[in-house]
mmCIF file of N, CA and C in Angstrom:
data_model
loop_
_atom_site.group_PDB
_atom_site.id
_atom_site.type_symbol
_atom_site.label_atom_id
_atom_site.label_comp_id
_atom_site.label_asym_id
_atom_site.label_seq_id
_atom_site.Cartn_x
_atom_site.Cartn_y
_atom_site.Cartn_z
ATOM 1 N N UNK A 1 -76.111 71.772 99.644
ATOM 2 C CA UNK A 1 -76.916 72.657 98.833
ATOM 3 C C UNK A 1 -76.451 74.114 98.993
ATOM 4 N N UNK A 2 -76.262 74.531 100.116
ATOM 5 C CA UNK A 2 -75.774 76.161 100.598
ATOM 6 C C UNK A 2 -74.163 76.258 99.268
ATOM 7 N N UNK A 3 -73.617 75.468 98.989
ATOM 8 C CA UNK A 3 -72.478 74.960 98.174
ATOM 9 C C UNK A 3 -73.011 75.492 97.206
ATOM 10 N N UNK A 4 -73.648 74.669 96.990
ATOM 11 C CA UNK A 4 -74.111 74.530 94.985
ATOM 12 C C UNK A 4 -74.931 76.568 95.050
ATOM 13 N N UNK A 5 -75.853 77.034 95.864
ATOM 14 C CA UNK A 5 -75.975 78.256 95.906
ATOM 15 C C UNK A 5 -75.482 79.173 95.730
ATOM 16 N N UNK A 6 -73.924 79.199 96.542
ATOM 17 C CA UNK A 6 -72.927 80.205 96.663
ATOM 18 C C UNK A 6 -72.204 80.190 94.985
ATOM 19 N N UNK A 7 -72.176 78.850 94.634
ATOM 20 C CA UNK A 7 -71.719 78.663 93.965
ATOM 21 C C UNK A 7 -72.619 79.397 92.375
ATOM 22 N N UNK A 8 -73.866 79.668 91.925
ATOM 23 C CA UNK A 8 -74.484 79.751 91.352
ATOM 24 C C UNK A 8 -74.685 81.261 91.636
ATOM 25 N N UNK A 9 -74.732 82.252 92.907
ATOM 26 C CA UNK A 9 -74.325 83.034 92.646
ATOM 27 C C UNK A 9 -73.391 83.644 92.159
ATOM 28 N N UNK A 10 -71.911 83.234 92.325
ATOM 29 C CA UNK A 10 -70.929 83.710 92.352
ATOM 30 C C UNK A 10 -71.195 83.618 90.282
ATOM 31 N N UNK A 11 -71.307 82.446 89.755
ATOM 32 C CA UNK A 11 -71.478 82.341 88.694
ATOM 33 C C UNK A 11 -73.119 83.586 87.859
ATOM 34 N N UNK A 12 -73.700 83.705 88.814
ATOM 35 C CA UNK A 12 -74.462 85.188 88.005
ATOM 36 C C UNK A 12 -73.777 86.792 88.570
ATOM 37 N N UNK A 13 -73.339 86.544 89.423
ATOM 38 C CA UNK A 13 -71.941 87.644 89.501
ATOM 39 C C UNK A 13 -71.160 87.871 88.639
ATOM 40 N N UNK A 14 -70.393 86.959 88.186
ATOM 41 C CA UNK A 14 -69.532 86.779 86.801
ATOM 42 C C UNK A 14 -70.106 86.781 85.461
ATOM 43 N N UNK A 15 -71.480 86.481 85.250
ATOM 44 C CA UNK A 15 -72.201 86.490 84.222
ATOM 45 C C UNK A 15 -72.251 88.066 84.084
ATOM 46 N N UNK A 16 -73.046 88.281 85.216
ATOM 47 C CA UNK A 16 -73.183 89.723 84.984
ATOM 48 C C UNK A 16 -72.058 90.884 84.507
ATOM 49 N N UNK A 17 -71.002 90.641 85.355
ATOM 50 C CA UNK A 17 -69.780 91.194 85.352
ATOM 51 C C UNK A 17 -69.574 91.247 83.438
ATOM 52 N N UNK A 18 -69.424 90.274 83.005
ATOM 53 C CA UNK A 18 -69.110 89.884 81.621
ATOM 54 C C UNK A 18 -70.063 90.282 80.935
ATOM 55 N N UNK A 19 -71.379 90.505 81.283
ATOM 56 C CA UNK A 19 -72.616 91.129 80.175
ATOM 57 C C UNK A 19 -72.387 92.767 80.199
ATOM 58 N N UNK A 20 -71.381 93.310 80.945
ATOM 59 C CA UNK A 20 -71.236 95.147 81.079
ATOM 60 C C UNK A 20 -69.811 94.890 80.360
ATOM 61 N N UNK A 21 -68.767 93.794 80.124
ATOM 62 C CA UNK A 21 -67.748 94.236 79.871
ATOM 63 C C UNK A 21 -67.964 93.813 78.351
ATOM 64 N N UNK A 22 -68.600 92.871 78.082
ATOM 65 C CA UNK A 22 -68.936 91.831 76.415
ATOM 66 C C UNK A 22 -68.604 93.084 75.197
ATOM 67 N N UNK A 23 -69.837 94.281 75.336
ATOM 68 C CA UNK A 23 -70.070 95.461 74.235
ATOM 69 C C UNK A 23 -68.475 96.067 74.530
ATOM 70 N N UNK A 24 -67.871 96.564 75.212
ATOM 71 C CA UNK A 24 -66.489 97.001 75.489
ATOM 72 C C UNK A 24 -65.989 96.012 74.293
ATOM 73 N N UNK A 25 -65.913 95.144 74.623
ATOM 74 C CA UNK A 25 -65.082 94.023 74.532
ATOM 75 C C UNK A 25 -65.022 94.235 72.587
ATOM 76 N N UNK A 26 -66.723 93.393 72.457
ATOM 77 C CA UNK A 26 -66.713 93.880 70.705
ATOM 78 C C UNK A 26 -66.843 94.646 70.356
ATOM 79 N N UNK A 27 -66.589 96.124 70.989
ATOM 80 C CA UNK A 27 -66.601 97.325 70.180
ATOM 81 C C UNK A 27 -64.625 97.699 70.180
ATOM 82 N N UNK A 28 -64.186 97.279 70.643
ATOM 83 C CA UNK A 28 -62.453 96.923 70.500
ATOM 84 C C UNK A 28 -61.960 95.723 69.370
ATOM 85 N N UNK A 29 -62.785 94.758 69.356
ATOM 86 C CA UNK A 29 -62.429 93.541 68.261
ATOM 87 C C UNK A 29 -62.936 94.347 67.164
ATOM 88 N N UNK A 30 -64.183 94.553 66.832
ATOM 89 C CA UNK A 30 -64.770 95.553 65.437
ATOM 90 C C UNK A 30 -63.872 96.644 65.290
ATOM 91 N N UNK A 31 -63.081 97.197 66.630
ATOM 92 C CA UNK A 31 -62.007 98.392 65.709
ATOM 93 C C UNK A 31 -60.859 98.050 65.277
ATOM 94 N N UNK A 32 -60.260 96.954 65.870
ATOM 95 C CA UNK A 32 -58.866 96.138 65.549
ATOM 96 C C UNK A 32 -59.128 95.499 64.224
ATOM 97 N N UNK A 33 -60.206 94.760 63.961
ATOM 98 C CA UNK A 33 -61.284 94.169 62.537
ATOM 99 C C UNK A 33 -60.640 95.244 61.781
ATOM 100 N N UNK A 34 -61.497 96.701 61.435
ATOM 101 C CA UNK A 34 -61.787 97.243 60.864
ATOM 102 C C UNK A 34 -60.108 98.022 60.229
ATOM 103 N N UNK A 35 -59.404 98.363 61.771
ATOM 104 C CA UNK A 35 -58.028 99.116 61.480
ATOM 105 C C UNK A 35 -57.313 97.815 60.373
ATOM 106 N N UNK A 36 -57.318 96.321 61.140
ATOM 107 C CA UNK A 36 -56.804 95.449 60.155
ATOM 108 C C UNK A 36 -57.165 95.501 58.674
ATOM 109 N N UNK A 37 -58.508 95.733 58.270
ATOM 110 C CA UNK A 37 -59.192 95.214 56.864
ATOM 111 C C UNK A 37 -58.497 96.507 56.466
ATOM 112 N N UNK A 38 -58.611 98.336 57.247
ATOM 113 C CA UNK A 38 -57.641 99.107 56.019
ATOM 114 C C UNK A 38 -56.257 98.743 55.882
ATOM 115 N N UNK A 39 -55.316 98.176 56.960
ATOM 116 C CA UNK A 39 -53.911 97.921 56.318
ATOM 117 C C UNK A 39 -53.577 96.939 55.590
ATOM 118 N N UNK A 40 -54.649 95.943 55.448
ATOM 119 C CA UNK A 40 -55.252 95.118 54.158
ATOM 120 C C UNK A 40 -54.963 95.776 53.175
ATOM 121 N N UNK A 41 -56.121 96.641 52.771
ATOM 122 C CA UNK A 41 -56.434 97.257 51.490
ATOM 123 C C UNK A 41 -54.816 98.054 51.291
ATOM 124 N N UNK A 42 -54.452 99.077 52.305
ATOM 125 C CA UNK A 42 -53.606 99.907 51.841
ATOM 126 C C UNK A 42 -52.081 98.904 51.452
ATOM 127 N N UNK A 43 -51.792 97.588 51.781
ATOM 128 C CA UNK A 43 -50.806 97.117 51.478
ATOM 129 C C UNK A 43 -51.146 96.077 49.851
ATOM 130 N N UNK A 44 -52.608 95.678 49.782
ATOM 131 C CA UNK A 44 -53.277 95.406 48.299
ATOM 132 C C UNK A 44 -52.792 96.929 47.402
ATOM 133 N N UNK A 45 -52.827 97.880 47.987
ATOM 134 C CA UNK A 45 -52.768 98.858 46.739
ATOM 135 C C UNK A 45 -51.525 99.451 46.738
ATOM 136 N N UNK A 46 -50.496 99.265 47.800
ATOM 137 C CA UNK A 46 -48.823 99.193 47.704
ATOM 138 C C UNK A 46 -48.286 98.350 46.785
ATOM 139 N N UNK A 47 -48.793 97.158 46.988
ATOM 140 C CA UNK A 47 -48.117 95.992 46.008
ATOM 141 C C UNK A 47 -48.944 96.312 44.243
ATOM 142 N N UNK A 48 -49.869 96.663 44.348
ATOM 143 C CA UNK A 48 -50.253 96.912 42.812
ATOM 144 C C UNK A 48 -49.400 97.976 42.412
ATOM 145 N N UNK A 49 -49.209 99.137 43.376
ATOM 146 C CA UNK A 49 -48.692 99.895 42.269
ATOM 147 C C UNK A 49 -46.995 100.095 42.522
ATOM 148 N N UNK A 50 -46.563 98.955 43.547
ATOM 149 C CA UNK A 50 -44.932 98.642 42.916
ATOM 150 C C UNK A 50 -45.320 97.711 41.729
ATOM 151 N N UNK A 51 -46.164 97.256 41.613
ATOM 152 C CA UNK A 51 -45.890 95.953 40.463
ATOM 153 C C UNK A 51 -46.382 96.766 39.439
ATOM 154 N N UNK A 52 -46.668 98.190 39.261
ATOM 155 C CA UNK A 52 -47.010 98.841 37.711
ATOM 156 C C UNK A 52 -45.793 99.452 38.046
ATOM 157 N N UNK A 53 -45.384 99.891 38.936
ATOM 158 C CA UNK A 53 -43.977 100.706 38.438
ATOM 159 C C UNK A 53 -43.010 99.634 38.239
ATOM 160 N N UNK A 54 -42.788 98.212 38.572
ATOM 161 C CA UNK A 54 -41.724 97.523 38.164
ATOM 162 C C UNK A 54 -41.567 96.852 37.083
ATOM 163 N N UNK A 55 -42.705 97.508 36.109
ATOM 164 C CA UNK A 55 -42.788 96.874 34.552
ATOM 165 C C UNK A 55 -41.999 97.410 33.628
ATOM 166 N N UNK A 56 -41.369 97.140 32.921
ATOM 167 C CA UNK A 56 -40.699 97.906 32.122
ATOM 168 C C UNK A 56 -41.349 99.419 30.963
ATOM 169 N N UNK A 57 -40.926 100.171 31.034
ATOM 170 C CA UNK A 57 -41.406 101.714 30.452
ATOM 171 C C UNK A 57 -42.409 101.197 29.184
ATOM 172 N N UNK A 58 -41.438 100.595 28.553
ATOM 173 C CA UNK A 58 -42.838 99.968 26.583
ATOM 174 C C UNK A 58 -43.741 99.190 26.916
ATOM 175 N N UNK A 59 -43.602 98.384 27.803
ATOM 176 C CA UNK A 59 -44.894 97.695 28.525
ATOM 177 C C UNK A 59 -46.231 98.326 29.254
ATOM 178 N N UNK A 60 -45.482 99.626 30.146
ATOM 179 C CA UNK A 60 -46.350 100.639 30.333
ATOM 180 C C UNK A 60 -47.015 100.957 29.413
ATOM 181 N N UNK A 61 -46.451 101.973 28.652
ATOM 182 C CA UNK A 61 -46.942 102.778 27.567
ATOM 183 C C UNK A 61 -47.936 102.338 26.739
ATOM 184 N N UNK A 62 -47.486 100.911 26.269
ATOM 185 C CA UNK A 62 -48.300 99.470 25.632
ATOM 186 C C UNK A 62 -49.500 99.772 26.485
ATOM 187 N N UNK A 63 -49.507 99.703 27.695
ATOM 188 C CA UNK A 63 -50.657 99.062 28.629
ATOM 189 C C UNK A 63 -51.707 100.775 28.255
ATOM 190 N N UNK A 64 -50.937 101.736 28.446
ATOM 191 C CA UNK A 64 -51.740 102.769 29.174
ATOM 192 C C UNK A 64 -52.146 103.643 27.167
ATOM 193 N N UNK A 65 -51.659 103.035 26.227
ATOM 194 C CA UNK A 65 -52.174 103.362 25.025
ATOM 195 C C UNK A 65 -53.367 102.420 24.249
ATOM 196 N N UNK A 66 -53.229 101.175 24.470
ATOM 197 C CA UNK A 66 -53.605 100.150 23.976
ATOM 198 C C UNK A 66 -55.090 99.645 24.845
ATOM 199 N N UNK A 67 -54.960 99.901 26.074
ATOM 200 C CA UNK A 67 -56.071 99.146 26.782
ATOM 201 C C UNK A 67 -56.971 100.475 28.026
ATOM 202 N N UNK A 68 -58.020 99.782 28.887
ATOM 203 C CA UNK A 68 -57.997 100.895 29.489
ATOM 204 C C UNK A 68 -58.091 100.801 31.185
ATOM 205 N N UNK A 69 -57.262 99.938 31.164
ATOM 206 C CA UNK A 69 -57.096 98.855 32.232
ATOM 207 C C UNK A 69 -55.678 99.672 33.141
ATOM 208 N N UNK A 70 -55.079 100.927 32.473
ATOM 209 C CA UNK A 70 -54.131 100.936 33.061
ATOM 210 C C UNK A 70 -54.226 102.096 34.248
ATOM 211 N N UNK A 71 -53.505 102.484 35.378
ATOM 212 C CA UNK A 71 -53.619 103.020 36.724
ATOM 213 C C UNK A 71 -52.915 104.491 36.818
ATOM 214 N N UNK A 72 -53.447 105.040 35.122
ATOM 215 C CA UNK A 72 -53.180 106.229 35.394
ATOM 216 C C UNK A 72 -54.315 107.251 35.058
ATOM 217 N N UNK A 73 -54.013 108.591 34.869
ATOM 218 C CA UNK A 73 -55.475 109.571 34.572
ATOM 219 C C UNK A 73 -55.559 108.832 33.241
ATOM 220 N N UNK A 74 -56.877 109.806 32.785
ATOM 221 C CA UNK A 74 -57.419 109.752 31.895
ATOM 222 C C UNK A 74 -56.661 110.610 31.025
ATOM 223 N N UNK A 75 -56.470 112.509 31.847
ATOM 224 C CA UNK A 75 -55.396 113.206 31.309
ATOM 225 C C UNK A 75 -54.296 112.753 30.852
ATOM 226 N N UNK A 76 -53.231 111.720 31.317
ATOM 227 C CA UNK A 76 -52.137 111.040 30.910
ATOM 228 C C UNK A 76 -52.555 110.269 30.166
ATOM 229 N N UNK A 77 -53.894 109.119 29.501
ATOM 230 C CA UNK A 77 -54.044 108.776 28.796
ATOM 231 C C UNK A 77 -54.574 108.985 27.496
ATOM 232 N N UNK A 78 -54.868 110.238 27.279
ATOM 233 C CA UNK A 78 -55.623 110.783 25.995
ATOM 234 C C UNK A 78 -54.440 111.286 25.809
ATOM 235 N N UNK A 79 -53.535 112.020 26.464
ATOM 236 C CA UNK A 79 -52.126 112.412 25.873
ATOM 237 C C UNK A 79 -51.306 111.591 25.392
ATOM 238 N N UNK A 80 -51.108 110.574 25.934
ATOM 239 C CA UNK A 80 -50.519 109.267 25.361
ATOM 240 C C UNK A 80 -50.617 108.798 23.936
ATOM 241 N N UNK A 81 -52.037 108.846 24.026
ATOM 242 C CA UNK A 81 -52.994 108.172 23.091
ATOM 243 C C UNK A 81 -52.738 109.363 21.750
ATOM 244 N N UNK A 82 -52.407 110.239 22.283
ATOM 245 C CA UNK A 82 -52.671 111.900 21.446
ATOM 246 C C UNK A 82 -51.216 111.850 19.964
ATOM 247 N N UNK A 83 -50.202 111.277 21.292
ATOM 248 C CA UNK A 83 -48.647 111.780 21.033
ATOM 249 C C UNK A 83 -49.086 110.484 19.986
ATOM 250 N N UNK A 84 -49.117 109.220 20.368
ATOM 251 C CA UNK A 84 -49.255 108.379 19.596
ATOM 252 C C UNK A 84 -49.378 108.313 18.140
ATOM 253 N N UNK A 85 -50.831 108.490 18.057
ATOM 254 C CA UNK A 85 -51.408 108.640 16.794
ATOM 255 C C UNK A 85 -50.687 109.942 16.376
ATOM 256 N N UNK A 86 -50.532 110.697 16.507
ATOM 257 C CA UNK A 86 -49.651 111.585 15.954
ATOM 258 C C UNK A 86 -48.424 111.212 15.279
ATOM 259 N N UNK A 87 -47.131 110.564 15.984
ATOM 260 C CA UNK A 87 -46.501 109.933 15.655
ATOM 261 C C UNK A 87 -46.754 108.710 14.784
ATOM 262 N N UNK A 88 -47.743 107.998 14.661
ATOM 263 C CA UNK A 88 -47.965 106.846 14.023
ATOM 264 C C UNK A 88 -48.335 107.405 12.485
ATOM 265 N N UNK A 89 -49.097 108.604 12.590
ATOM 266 C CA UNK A 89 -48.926 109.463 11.248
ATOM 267 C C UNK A 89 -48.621 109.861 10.595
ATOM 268 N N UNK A 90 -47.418 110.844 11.186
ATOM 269 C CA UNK A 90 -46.571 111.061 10.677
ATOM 270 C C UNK A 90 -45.332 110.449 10.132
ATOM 271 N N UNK A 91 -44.851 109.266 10.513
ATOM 272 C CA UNK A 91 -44.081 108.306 10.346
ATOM 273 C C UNK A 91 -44.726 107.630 9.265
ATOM 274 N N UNK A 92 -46.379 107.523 9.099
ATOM 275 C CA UNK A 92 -46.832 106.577 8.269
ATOM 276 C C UNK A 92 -46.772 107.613 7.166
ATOM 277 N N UNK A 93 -46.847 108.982 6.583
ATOM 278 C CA UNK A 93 -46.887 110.109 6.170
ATOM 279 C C UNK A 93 -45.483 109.930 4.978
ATOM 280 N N UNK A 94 -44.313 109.460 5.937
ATOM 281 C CA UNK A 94 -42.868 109.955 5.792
ATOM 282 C C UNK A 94 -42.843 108.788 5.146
ATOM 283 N N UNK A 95 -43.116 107.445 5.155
ATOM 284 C CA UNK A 95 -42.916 106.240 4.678
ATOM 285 C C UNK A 95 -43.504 106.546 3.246
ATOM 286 N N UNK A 96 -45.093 106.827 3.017
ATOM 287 C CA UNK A 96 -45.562 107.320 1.731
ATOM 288 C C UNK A 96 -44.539 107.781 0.799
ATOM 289 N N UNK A 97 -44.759 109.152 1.405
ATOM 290 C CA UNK A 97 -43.553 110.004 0.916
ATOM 291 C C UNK A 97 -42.223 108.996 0.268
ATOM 292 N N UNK A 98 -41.835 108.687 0.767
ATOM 293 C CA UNK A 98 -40.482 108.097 0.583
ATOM 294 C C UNK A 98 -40.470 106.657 -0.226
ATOM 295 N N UNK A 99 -41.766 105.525 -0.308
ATOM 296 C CA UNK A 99 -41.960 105.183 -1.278
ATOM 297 C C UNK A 99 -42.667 105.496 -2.175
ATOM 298 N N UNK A 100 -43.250 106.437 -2.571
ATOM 299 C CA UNK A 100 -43.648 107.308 -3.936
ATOM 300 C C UNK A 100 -42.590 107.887 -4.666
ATOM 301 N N UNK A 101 -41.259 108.597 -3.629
ATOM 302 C CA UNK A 101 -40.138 108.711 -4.336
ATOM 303 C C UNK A 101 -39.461 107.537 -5.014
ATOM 304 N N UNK A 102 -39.102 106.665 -4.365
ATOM 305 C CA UNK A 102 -38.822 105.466 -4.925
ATOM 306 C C UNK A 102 -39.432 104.660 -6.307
ATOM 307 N N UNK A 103 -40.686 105.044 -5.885
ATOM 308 C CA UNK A 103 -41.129 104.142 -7.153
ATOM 309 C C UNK A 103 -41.280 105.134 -8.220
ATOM 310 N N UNK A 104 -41.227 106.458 -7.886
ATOM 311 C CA UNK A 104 -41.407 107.626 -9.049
ATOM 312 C C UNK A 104 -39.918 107.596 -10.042
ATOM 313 N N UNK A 105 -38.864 107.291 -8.764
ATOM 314 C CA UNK A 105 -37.282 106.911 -9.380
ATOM 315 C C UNK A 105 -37.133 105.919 -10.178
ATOM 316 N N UNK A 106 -37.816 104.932 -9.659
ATOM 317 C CA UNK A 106 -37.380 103.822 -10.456
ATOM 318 C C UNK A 106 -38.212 103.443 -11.610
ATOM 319 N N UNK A 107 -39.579 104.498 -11.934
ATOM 320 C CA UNK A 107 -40.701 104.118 -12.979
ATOM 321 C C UNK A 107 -39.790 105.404 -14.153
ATOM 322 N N UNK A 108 -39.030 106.120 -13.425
ATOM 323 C CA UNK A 108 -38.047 107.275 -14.583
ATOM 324 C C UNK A 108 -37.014 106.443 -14.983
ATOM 325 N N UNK A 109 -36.372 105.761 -13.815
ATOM 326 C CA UNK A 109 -35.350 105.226 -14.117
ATOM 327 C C UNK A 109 -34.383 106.098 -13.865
ATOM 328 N N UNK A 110 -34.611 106.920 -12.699
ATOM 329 C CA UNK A 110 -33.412 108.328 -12.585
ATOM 330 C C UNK A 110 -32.128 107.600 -11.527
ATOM 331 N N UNK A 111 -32.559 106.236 -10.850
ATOM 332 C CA UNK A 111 -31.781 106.156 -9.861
ATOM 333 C C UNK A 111 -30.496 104.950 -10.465
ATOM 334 N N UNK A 112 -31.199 103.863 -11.126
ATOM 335 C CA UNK A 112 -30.468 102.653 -11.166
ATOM 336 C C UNK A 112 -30.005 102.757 -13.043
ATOM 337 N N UNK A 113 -29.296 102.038 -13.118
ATOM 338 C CA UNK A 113 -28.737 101.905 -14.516
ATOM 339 C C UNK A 113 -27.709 103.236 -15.358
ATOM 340 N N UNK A 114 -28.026 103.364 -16.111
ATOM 341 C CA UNK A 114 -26.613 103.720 -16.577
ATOM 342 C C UNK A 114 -27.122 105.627 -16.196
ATOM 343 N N UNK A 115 -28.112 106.062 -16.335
ATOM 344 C CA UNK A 115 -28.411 107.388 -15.786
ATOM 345 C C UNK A 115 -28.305 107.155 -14.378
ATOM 346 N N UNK A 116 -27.390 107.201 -13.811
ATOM 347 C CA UNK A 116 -27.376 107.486 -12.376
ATOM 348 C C UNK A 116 -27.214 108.881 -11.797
ATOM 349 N N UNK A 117 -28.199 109.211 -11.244
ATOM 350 C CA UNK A 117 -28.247 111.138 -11.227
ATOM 351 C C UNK A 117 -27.085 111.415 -10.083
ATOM 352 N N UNK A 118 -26.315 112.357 -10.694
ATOM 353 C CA UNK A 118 -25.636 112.913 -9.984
ATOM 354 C C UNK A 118 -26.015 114.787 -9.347
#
């Protein structure tokens, strides 16, 4: 019995020992946790934005005119959006233009047949 005693102290010795070191203990796992979950996140948001820069440029542009899903400002996207429609206007503008000439030519008859304007 003096056995099994020594023995049962020694084991609330060690209990004890381990109930002052335990909070140490998980306040080191919760910071290793925590340092892990940011180099988590910061290598989630490395790989997103190599994988927007490794898209090709018209795919961008596509993405960051067309939708609003894409990972840049807002400033870069209303400019985008700006140059765009601008261009889409003016081009649509120049096309008018240029078939109204056409059909104004060919309702005179100034271009094809034997009046061919020189």
């Amino acid at each position: 019995i003096p056995c099994i005693h020594e023995e049962l102290h020694n084991s609330l010795v060690s209990l004890q020992e381990l109930s002052h070191t335990l909070p140490q203990i998980q306040s080191h796992v919760a910071e290793i946790r925590r340092i892990y979950d940011s180099g988590r996140e910061k290598a989630k948001t490395l790989v997103t934005d190599l994988s927007w820069l490794n898209t090709e440029w018209h795919e961008r542009w596509r993405v960051i005119i067309f939708t609003n899903h894409s990972p840049v400002s807002r400033w870069w996207t209303a400019t985008m959006r700006v140059l765009f429609a601008v261009t889409f206007i003016t081009f649509g503008w120049i096309a008018w233009v240029a078939i109204a000439g056409a059909y104004t030519a060919h309702r005179q008859r100034l271009v094809w047949g034997e009046r061919l304007m020189s």
